[in-house]
Coordinates of C-alpha atoms and ligand atoms in Angstrom, one line a residue:
M1 CA 92.7 77.6 155.8
K2 CA 90.6 74.9 154.3
P3 CA 88.3 76.0 151.0
E4 CA 85.1 77.4 151.4
H5 CA 83.3 74.7 149.9
D6 CA 84.9 72.6 153.3
L7 CA 83.5 75.0 155.5
E8 CA 79.8 74.6 154.3
K9 CA 79.8 71.1 154.7
L10 CA 81.0 71.4 158.1
R11 CA 78.4 73.6 159.0
H12 CA 75.8 71.6 157.4
S13 CA 76.8 68.7 159.4
A14 CA 76.5 70.9 162.4
A15 CA 73.1 71.7 161.6
H16 CA 72.3 68.1 161.7
L17 CA 74.4 68.1 164.9
L18 CA 72.1 70.5 166.3
A19 CA 69.1 68.4 165.2
H20 CA 70.3 65.4 166.6
A21 CA 70.9 67.2 169.9
I22 CA 67.0 68.6 169.6
K23 CA 65.5 65.3 169.1
E24 CA 67.3 63.6 172.0
L25 CA 66.8 66.6 174.5
F26 CA 63.0 67.7 173.4
P27 CA 61.7 64.7 171.5
H28 CA 58.7 66.2 170.5
A29 CA 60.2 69.4 169.1
Q30 CA 59.6 69.2 164.9
A31 CA 62.6 70.1 162.8
T32 CA 62.0 71.8 159.4
I33 CA 64.8 73.3 157.6
G34 CA 68.3 73.7 158.5
P35 CA 70.7 75.0 156.1
A36 CA 74.5 76.6 156.4
T37 CA 74.7 80.0 155.6
A38 CA 77.6 82.4 154.7
T39 CA 78.7 82.7 158.6
G40 CA 77.2 79.4 160.1
F41 CA 74.2 77.6 160.0
F42 CA 71.0 77.5 161.5
Y43 CA 67.9 75.4 162.0
D44 CA 64.2 76.4 162.6
F45 CA 61.7 74.1 164.6
L46 CA 58.4 74.0 166.1
P47 CA 59.0 73.0 169.6
K48 CA 56.5 71.8 172.1
Q49 CA 57.2 74.6 174.4
N50 CA 59.4 77.4 173.3
F51 CA 63.2 77.5 173.5
K52 CA 64.6 80.2 176.1
E53 CA 68.3 81.4 175.6
E54 CA 69.0 79.6 178.9
D55 CA 68.4 76.5 176.8
L56 CA 71.3 77.2 174.5
P57 CA 74.0 76.0 176.9
L58 CA 72.4 72.4 177.5
I59 CA 71.9 71.9 173.7
E60 CA 75.5 73.0 172.9
K61 CA 76.6 70.3 175.8
K62 CA 74.6 67.6 174.0
M63 CA 76.0 68.5 170.9
Y64 CA 79.6 68.1 171.9
E65 CA 78.5 64.7 173.6
I66 CA 77.2 63.5 170.2
A67 CA 80.4 64.9 168.2
Q68 CA 82.3 62.9 170.8
R69 CA 80.4 59.6 169.8
N70 CA 82.2 59.9 166.7
L71 CA 79.2 58.7 164.8
P72 CA 80.1 58.3 160.9
I73 CA 77.3 60.4 158.5
I74 CA 76.1 58.4 155.9
H75 CA 73.9 59.7 153.3
K76 CA 71.9 57.3 151.0
Q77 CA 68.6 57.3 149.2
I78 CA 65.7 55.8 150.1
S79 CA 62.0 55.8 148.2
K80 CA 59.8 58.4 148.8
S81 CA 57.3 56.4 150.7
K82 CA 59.7 55.3 153.0
A83 CA 60.6 58.7 154.0
R84 CA 56.7 59.7 154.0
A85 CA 56.8 56.8 156.9
L86 CA 59.9 58.1 158.6
Y87 CA 58.3 61.5 158.6
K88 CA 54.6 60.6 159.2
N89 CA 54.5 63.1 162.2
N90 CA 56.2 65.8 161.1
P91 CA 54.2 67.9 158.3
F92 CA 57.2 70.3 157.3
K93 CA 59.6 67.3 156.2
L94 CA 56.4 65.8 154.3
E95 CA 56.0 68.9 152.5
L96 CA 59.8 69.2 151.5
I97 CA 59.6 65.5 150.5
D98 CA 56.4 65.9 148.0
Q99 CA 58.4 68.7 146.5
I100 CA 61.3 66.6 145.6
P101 CA 61.0 65.9 141.7
S102 CA 62.6 62.6 141.5
N103 CA 61.7 59.1 143.4
T104 CA 63.8 58.9 146.0
V105 CA 65.0 61.3 148.9
G106 CA 68.2 61.7 150.6
I107 CA 68.9 60.9 153.8
A108 CA 71.5 61.6 156.2
E109 CA 72.2 59.0 159.3
Q110 CA 74.4 59.4 162.0
G111 CA 73.5 56.8 164.6
N112 CA 70.0 56.4 165.2
F113 CA 69.2 60.0 164.0
F114 CA 68.4 60.8 160.2
D115 CA 67.8 63.8 158.6
L116 CA 66.2 64.6 155.1
C117 CA 69.0 66.2 153.0
K118 CA 70.7 66.5 149.8
G119 CA 74.1 65.7 150.9
G120 CA 77.5 67.1 151.6
H121 CA 78.9 66.2 154.9
V122 CA 82.1 65.6 157.2
E123 CA 82.6 62.1 157.4
S124 CA 82.0 61.5 161.4
T125 CA 80.1 63.7 164.1
G126 CA 83.8 63.5 165.9
Q127 CA 85.0 66.3 163.1
I128 CA 82.4 68.8 164.5
N129 CA 84.7 70.3 167.3
Y130 CA 84.7 73.9 167.2
F131 CA 81.1 75.6 167.1
K132 CA 78.8 77.9 169.2
L133 CA 75.0 78.1 169.3
L134 CA 74.5 82.0 169.1
N135 CA 71.1 82.8 169.7
I136 CA 67.0 82.1 169.1
S137 CA 64.7 83.9 167.4
G138 CA 61.5 83.8 165.5
S139 CA 61.0 82.9 162.0
Y140 CA 58.4 81.6 159.9
W141 CA 57.8 78.2 157.8
R142 CA 59.0 79.2 154.4
A143 CA 59.9 82.9 155.7
N144 CA 56.2 83.8 154.9
K145 CA 54.5 85.4 157.7
E146 CA 51.1 83.8 156.9
N147 CA 52.9 80.5 158.0
Q148 CA 53.2 78.7 161.0
A149 CA 55.7 80.5 163.5
L150 CA 58.8 78.7 164.3
Q151 CA 61.6 79.4 166.4
R152 CA 65.2 79.3 164.8
I153 CA 68.5 78.4 166.5
T154 CA 71.5 80.2 164.9
G155 CA 75.2 78.6 165.3
T156 CA 78.6 78.4 163.9
A157 CA 81.1 76.1 163.2
F158 CA 84.7 76.2 162.3
F159 CA 87.7 73.9 161.6
T160 CA 89.9 75.3 164.2
Q161 CA 89.3 76.9 167.7
K162 CA 91.6 80.1 166.7
D163 CA 89.0 80.6 163.7
L164 CA 86.1 80.1 166.0
N165 CA 87.4 82.6 168.5
N166 CA 88.3 85.8 166.0
F167 CA 84.2 84.9 164.8
L168 CA 83.4 85.3 168.3
Q169 CA 85.4 88.4 169.1
Q170 CA 84.4 90.0 165.6
R171 CA 80.6 89.3 166.5
Q172 CA 81.6 91.2 170.0
D173 CA 82.9 94.0 168.2
I174 CA 80.2 94.5 166.2
I175 CA 77.6 95.1 169.1
K176 CA 80.3 96.8 171.1
Y177 CA 81.2 99.1 167.8
D178 CA 77.4 99.5 166.6
H179 CA 77.2 103.2 165.2
R180 CA 74.4 104.0 167.1
N181 CA 76.1 104.1 170.1
L182 CA 79.6 105.4 169.0
G183 CA 77.2 108.1 167.1
K184 CA 76.2 109.2 170.6
E185 CA 79.1 108.5 172.4
L186 CA 81.0 110.8 170.0
D187 CA 78.6 113.1 169.5
L188 CA 78.3 112.9 166.0
F189 CA 74.5 112.6 165.3
S190 CA 70.7 111.8 166.5
F191 CA 67.6 110.9 165.4
H192 CA 64.2 112.6 166.9
D193 CA 60.8 111.8 167.0
E194 CA 59.8 114.9 164.9
G195 CA 61.6 113.6 161.6
V196 CA 61.8 109.6 161.9
G197 CA 64.3 108.2 159.7
F198 CA 66.0 111.8 159.0
P199 CA 68.9 112.2 160.4
F200 CA 70.5 115.0 162.2
F201 CA 74.3 115.7 162.3
H202 CA 76.0 117.2 164.8
A203 CA 79.0 119.7 164.5
N204 CA 81.4 116.4 165.0
G205 CA 79.4 114.3 162.3
K206 CA 79.0 117.5 160.2
T207 CA 82.7 117.8 159.9
I208 CA 83.2 114.5 158.7
I209 CA 80.6 114.3 156.1
T210 CA 82.0 117.8 155.0
L211 CA 85.6 116.0 154.8
L212 CA 84.0 113.3 152.9
T213 CA 82.4 115.7 150.5
N214 CA 85.5 117.5 150.0
Y215 CA 87.5 114.3 149.2
M216 CA 85.2 113.4 146.7
R217 CA 84.8 116.7 145.4
N218 CA 88.5 116.9 144.9
L219 CA 88.7 113.1 142.7
I220 CA 85.6 114.1 140.7
T221 CA 87.5 117.7 139.6
K222 CA 90.6 116.0 138.4
A223 CA 88.2 113.4 136.5
H224 CA 86.9 116.6 134.8
Y225 CA 83.2 116.2 136.5
K226 CA 81.1 119.7 136.2
E227 CA 79.4 119.8 140.1
V228 CA 75.7 120.8 139.7
S229 CA 72.8 121.0 142.2
T230 CA 69.1 120.3 141.6
P231 CA 66.0 120.9 143.2
I232 CA 64.5 119.0 145.9
M233 CA 61.2 119.1 144.9
L234 CA 60.1 118.9 141.2
R235 CA 56.5 118.1 139.5
D236 CA 54.8 114.8 139.3
E237 CA 55.1 115.0 135.8
L238 CA 58.7 114.8 135.5
W239 CA 58.6 111.6 137.8
K240 CA 55.6 110.6 135.2
Q241 CA 58.2 111.2 132.3
S242 CA 61.1 109.5 134.3
G243 CA 59.1 106.3 135.0
H244 CA 59.8 107.0 138.8
Y245 CA 56.1 107.4 139.6
D246 CA 54.9 104.2 138.0
H247 CA 57.4 102.2 140.2
Y248 CA 58.2 104.0 142.8
K249 CA 55.2 106.0 143.8
D250 CA 54.7 104.4 147.2
H251 CA 58.4 105.5 148.4
M252 CA 58.0 109.3 147.5
Y253 CA 57.0 112.3 149.7
F254 CA 54.4 114.8 147.8
C255 CA 53.1 118.1 148.4
I256 CA 50.4 120.2 146.6
K257 CA 50.7 124.1 145.8
E258 CA 48.7 125.9 143.6
E259 CA 46.8 122.9 143.0
K260 CA 49.6 121.5 141.1
V261 CA 51.7 118.4 142.9
Y262 CA 55.3 118.2 143.6
A263 CA 57.2 115.1 144.7
I264 CA 60.5 115.5 146.8
K265 CA 63.2 113.9 144.9
P266 CA 64.0 110.0 145.4
M267 CA 66.7 110.2 142.7
N268 CA 68.8 112.9 141.1
C269 CA 68.8 111.8 137.8
P270 CA 65.7 113.8 136.4
G271 CA 67.2 116.9 137.7
A272 CA 70.6 116.1 135.5
I273 CA 68.7 115.2 132.5
L274 CA 66.8 118.8 133.0
I275 CA 70.4 120.2 132.6
Y276 CA 71.2 118.3 129.6
L277 CA 68.2 119.3 127.8
E278 CA 68.6 123.1 128.3
R279 CA 70.5 123.4 125.1
P280 CA 71.8 120.9 122.2
H281 CA 75.0 119.3 122.4
S282 CA 77.9 118.4 120.1
Y283 CA 79.4 115.2 120.0
R284 CA 82.5 117.2 121.0
E285 CA 81.2 117.8 124.4
L286 CA 80.8 114.1 125.3
P287 CA 81.1 112.6 127.6
L288 CA 79.9 115.1 129.9
R289 CA 80.3 114.2 133.3
L290 CA 77.6 115.8 135.8
A291 CA 78.2 115.5 139.4
E292 CA 75.7 116.1 142.2
F293 CA 76.1 115.7 146.1
G294 CA 71.9 115.1 146.1
L295 CA 69.5 114.9 148.9
V296 CA 67.2 112.6 148.3
H297 CA 63.8 111.3 150.1
R298 CA 62.8 107.9 150.1
Y299 CA 59.7 106.7 152.4
E300 CA 60.4 103.4 153.8
L301 CA 58.5 101.3 156.5
S302 CA 59.6 102.1 159.9
G303 CA 60.4 98.6 161.0
V304 CA 63.2 98.7 158.4
L305 CA 64.8 101.8 159.5
H306 CA 68.5 101.2 161.2
G307 CA 70.2 103.9 162.5
L308 CA 72.2 105.6 159.5
F309 CA 72.4 102.4 157.5
R310 CA 68.8 102.5 156.6
T311 CA 67.3 106.3 156.5
R312 CA 64.4 108.1 154.9
A313 CA 66.7 111.2 153.8
F314 CA 70.4 110.6 152.7
T315 CA 72.5 112.4 150.4
I316 CA 74.1 110.5 147.2
D317 CA 77.7 110.9 145.9
D318 CA 75.7 110.9 142.1
G319 CA 77.2 111.0 139.2
H320 CA 75.4 111.1 135.4
I321 CA 77.5 110.5 132.5
F322 CA 76.2 111.3 128.9
C323 CA 78.2 109.5 126.3
T324 CA 78.2 107.8 123.2
E325 CA 77.7 104.0 123.0
D326 CA 81.7 104.0 122.2
Q327 CA 82.7 105.6 125.2
I328 CA 81.0 103.5 127.7
E329 CA 84.0 101.2 128.2
Q330 CA 86.6 104.3 128.9
E331 CA 84.3 105.8 131.0
V332 CA 83.2 102.6 133.0
A333 CA 86.9 102.1 133.2
K334 CA 87.7 105.4 134.8
T335 CA 84.7 104.8 137.3
I336 CA 86.2 101.7 138.2
T337 CA 90.0 103.2 139.3
M338 CA 88.3 105.8 140.9
T339 CA 86.3 103.6 143.1
Y340 CA 89.3 101.6 143.8
E341 CA 91.1 104.6 144.8
V342 CA 88.3 105.7 147.4
F343 CA 88.3 102.4 148.7
K344 CA 92.1 102.0 149.3
Q345 CA 91.7 105.5 151.0
F346 CA 89.5 104.1 153.8
G347 CA 91.5 100.7 154.0
F348 CA 88.7 98.3 152.4
Q349 CA 90.9 95.6 151.1
N350 CA 88.5 92.7 149.8
I351 CA 86.5 94.1 147.1
T352 CA 84.5 91.9 144.9
V353 CA 82.8 93.1 142.0
G354 CA 79.9 91.8 140.0
I355 CA 78.1 92.6 136.5
S356 CA 74.3 92.3 136.6
T357 CA 73.2 91.2 132.9
K358 CA 70.0 91.1 131.1
P359 CA 66.7 90.4 133.1
E360 CA 63.9 88.7 131.0
N361 CA 61.6 92.1 131.1
A362 CA 64.7 94.1 129.9
M363 CA 64.1 97.2 127.3
G364 CA 66.4 97.9 124.5
S365 CA 67.7 95.7 121.4
T366 CA 69.9 92.6 122.4
A367 CA 72.7 94.2 120.3
L368 CA 72.7 97.2 122.7
W369 CA 72.7 95.0 125.8
E370 CA 75.3 93.1 124.4
K371 CA 77.6 96.0 123.5
A372 CA 76.9 97.6 126.7
T373 CA 77.5 94.5 129.0
N374 CA 80.9 93.8 126.7
A375 CA 82.1 97.0 127.5
L376 CA 81.6 96.5 131.4
K377 CA 83.5 93.4 131.0
Q378 CA 86.1 94.7 129.1
A379 CA 86.5 97.6 131.5
L380 CA 87.0 95.3 134.0
N381 CA 89.3 92.8 132.1
H382 CA 91.7 95.7 131.0
S383 CA 91.6 97.1 134.8
G384 CA 92.6 93.3 135.8
H385 CA 90.2 92.9 138.4
T386 CA 88.1 89.4 138.2
Y387 CA 84.2 89.3 138.7
E388 CA 81.1 87.5 138.8
I389 CA 78.3 87.5 136.6
Y390 CA 74.9 87.9 138.3
E391 CA 72.7 86.6 135.2
G392 CA 69.4 88.2 134.6
E393 CA 70.2 90.3 137.7
G394 CA 70.4 93.6 135.5
A395 CA 67.8 96.6 135.9
F396 CA 65.2 96.3 132.9
Y397 CA 66.7 99.4 131.9
G398 CA 70.4 98.2 131.1
P399 CA 73.3 96.0 133.0
K400 CA 75.3 97.5 135.9
I401 CA 78.5 96.7 137.8
E402 CA 78.3 96.5 141.9
F403 CA 81.0 96.6 144.4
R404 CA 81.1 94.8 147.7
I405 CA 83.9 95.8 150.2
E406 CA 84.8 94.0 153.5
D407 CA 85.2 95.7 156.4
S408 CA 87.6 95.3 159.7
M409 CA 85.0 93.4 161.2
G410 CA 84.5 90.7 158.2
R411 CA 81.5 92.0 157.2
T412 CA 80.7 92.8 153.4
W413 CA 78.6 95.9 152.0
Q414 CA 77.6 96.9 148.9
C415 CA 78.9 100.2 148.2
G416 CA 79.4 101.5 144.6
T417 CA 77.4 100.9 141.1
I418 CA 77.6 101.7 137.6
Q419 CA 74.7 101.6 136.1
I420 CA 74.3 101.7 132.3
D421 CA 70.8 103.4 131.3
F422 CA 69.0 103.2 127.6
F423 CA 65.9 103.9 129.2
L424 CA 65.6 107.6 130.3
P425 CA 67.8 108.9 127.1
K426 CA 65.0 107.4 125.2
N427 CA 62.0 108.8 127.6
F428 CA 63.3 112.2 127.6
D429 CA 64.3 112.3 123.8
L430 CA 67.9 113.2 124.7
S431 CA 70.0 113.9 121.7
Y432 CA 73.5 115.0 120.4
V433 CA 74.8 116.1 116.9
Q434 CA 77.0 113.6 115.6
S435 CA 80.5 114.8 113.4
N436 CA 78.3 114.0 110.2
G437 CA 75.4 116.8 111.6
T438 CA 72.9 113.7 112.3
K439 CA 71.4 113.5 115.5
A440 CA 72.1 110.4 117.7
R441 CA 71.2 109.5 121.3
P442 CA 73.7 109.2 124.0
V443 CA 73.9 106.7 126.9
L444 CA 73.2 107.6 130.0
I445 CA 75.8 106.2 133.1
H446 CA 74.9 106.5 136.5
R447 CA 77.3 106.1 139.0
A448 CA 77.9 106.4 142.7
I449 CA 80.9 105.4 145.2
Y450 CA 80.1 106.0 148.7
G451 CA 76.3 105.5 147.4
S452 CA 74.9 107.1 150.5
F453 CA 76.8 109.3 152.4
E454 CA 75.1 108.7 155.6
R455 CA 75.1 104.9 154.9
F456 CA 78.9 105.1 154.2
F457 CA 79.8 107.3 157.2
A458 CA 78.1 104.6 159.4
I459 CA 80.0 101.7 157.6
L460 CA 83.4 104.1 158.2
L461 CA 82.4 104.7 161.9
E462 CA 82.1 100.8 162.6
H463 CA 85.0 99.7 160.5
Y464 CA 87.4 102.5 162.4
K465 CA 85.7 101.6 165.5
G466 CA 85.1 105.1 165.9
N467 CA 88.8 105.5 165.4
F468 CA 88.7 108.0 162.4
P469 CA 92.0 108.3 160.8
F470 CA 93.9 111.7 161.3
W471 CA 92.5 113.6 158.2
L472 CA 88.8 112.5 159.0
A473 CA 88.8 113.3 162.5
P474 CA 86.7 116.0 163.8
V475 CA 89.0 116.8 166.2
Q476 CA 92.5 116.1 165.5
V477 CA 94.8 117.3 168.2
K478 CA 93.9 118.1 171.7
V479 CA 96.1 120.6 174.0
L480 CA 96.6 119.4 177.5
T481 CA 98.6 121.1 180.2
I482 CA 100.1 119.9 183.2
T483 CA 99.0 123.1 185.3
D484 CA 97.0 125.9 184.5
D485 CA 100.4 127.9 184.5
Q486 CA 100.8 126.4 180.8
K487 CA 97.3 127.8 179.5
E488 CA 98.5 130.7 178.2
Y489 CA 101.4 129.2 176.1
A490 CA 98.8 125.9 174.9
Q491 CA 96.5 128.9 173.8
T492 CA 99.2 130.1 171.1
I493 CA 99.9 126.6 170.3
V494 CA 96.0 125.6 169.5
Q495 CA 96.0 129.1 167.6
Q496 CA 98.7 128.4 165.2
L497 CA 97.5 125.0 164.7
N498 CA 94.0 126.2 163.6
N499 CA 95.5 128.7 161.6
H500 CA 97.0 126.1 159.5
G501 CA 94.1 124.1 159.3
I502 CA 94.6 121.5 162.0
R503 CA 91.4 120.9 164.2
T504 CA 92.6 121.7 167.3
V505 CA 91.1 122.5 170.8
L506 CA 92.2 122.8 174.2
D507 CA 91.3 121.3 177.3
E508 CA 90.3 124.3 179.2
S509 CA 89.9 122.0 182.4
S510 CA 92.1 122.1 185.3
D511 CA 92.1 118.4 185.9
P512 CA 95.3 116.5 186.5
I513 CA 97.1 115.6 183.4
A514 CA 95.9 112.1 183.6
G515 CA 92.2 112.9 183.8
Q516 CA 92.6 115.2 180.6
I517 CA 94.5 112.1 178.6
K518 CA 91.5 109.9 179.6
A519 CA 89.0 112.4 178.6
A520 CA 90.9 112.7 175.0
Q521 CA 91.0 109.2 174.5
L522 CA 87.5 108.7 175.2
Q523 CA 86.6 111.0 172.5
R524 CA 89.1 109.0 170.3
I525 CA 91.2 112.0 169.3
P526 CA 94.4 111.2 167.2
W527 CA 96.9 113.5 168.6
M528 CA 97.3 115.2 172.3
I529 CA 99.9 117.8 172.7
I530 CA 101.3 117.9 176.3
I531 CA 102.8 121.0 177.5
G532 CA 104.4 121.4 180.9
K533 CA 106.9 123.8 182.5
K534 CA 109.8 122.4 180.5
E535 CA 108.1 122.6 177.0
V536 CA 107.4 126.2 177.8
A537 CA 110.7 127.1 178.7
N538 CA 112.4 125.6 175.6
N539 CA 109.5 126.6 173.3
T540 CA 108.8 122.8 172.5
V541 CA 105.8 120.5 172.9
S542 CA 105.2 116.8 173.5
I543 CA 103.1 114.8 171.5
R544 CA 100.9 111.5 172.4
Y545 CA 99.4 109.6 169.9
R546 CA 96.1 107.5 170.2
D547 CA 98.0 104.2 170.4
G548 CA 99.9 105.6 173.3
K549 CA 103.2 106.2 172.0
Q550 CA 104.7 109.5 172.8
E551 CA 107.6 112.0 171.6
F552 CA 109.1 114.6 173.2
G553 CA 110.7 117.9 173.0
L554 CA 109.3 118.6 169.2
S555 CA 109.3 121.8 167.5
L556 CA 105.9 123.2 166.7
E557 CA 107.1 123.3 163.2
S558 CA 107.8 119.6 163.1
I559 CA 104.3 118.9 164.1
L560 CA 102.8 121.4 161.9
E561 CA 104.5 119.6 158.9
K562 CA 103.5 116.3 160.1
A563 CA 99.9 117.0 160.2
K564 CA 99.9 118.8 156.9
E565 CA 101.3 115.8 155.4
K566 CA 98.3 113.7 156.5
N567 CA 95.5 116.1 155.8
L568 CA 94.1 115.4 152.5
V569 CA 91.5 117.8 152.5
S570 CA 90.0 120.7 155.0
P571 CA 86.4 121.0 155.8
Ligands
ZN1 ZN1 72.9 66.8 155.2
ZN2 ZN1 70.9 108.4 138.3

């Protein structure tokens, strides 16, 4: 595979190719901006008459035709006045020219087509062979709704047909395995107008959430966290003290009782802090790690809600670590290890890490920021992970580490954060008694690995394409019988598996075995146990796995053993 940088050149050149095709097909359409993106390229146009989806094949054909001409792509600098003359009928390009600080501007030329551009191309149009236009959507000049409405044509380009095919297959899969469809199909969750943005988990979905909770609970218990629970509603004064009221009021839900204002919590931190404040703490107790699976509510505009990816209510696998400044590094290192363990468990391999550093409006001394940021870097260095630095992108109250994971369809998701906080300990005047008897202020580390259970659930659902691994499947085993005569024997198998914590159901129907298999496949059940006359006679079972593989004549004990081995946690 060619490096990323080359792919960007190719896609940038493909955007020119698109504009060139539009110029030949629709000479009156005005081209505006057309960059390469992480997944392809787009170009925004102001057409005389709106483009339709049906136009795409036509435009694509023209692009291929121009590519075949194998026109050299030449980049040169021309004077601004010359550029203005070239674009005298295009106010968008004129605006862009005016904003370029130097006296000259770059122009890319291919045949009789030219485009305003900074450079970075393949050598000729003949090198752009594997591309596809994907869709037409609405956009605005400079992404500002007040400005001229435009039409965006999005496409992608690759160096090989294979890469292009893979990308297109992934794109189809993304639509096919949309978690909102899978959620319906597998009876996992739903949304209702009675509570817009608040998810309802059905029995199957709730089982998975419980398993995710218990898996995490095991990990944090081993890591010496103490699990707590804090109220869903707390007085407005608390939120004023925490700073959430000032910064976050518009996203909070309120209610009034006995003339007192309560807010439904948008975050769990102030609750953990009230627990910390309940009594004095000695340095010997630090680090104090409080965990909470805390349900929060955040008001979001209905337009941005998106299934379980973006809801108005969600549960965070929250952790608040109260520690000394010197303990930051060790605590961060432990959290990094745990985070990687979790991602590995779910089969996420490409993980990228970034540190967001001190922004302009930061609070706290430079020395403290430096110490904390260095602790984050050291923790990552010592654990052998490379990372990017997001300069100036930290929160005003401290630096943070962010993790991004790549799913089975090539998409990346921000998941997991470790946030250092100097602000809340100060606001709430938190302290601990040092070994010399004087008081000092602890640092607060907020960390989450799943982030939102709901969102993580949806990421998993799409990542697995609905085929949850054995340990997470709501129903792990379905027992099928060749005829009704075996139902009684089957019933005992179901009972024994359930007794050992293997989630097992019986197909009660009298459908032919092929129909029963089909039904279990649609429910994406990992194991089918099939029982016929022979199995009853020999006191054995046959098993058929989700991938179609089968084993015959097994003892129930061997199946139980295998199942128990695969089960990480029980609900
Ligand atoms: Zn260019
Ligand atoms: Zn927090």
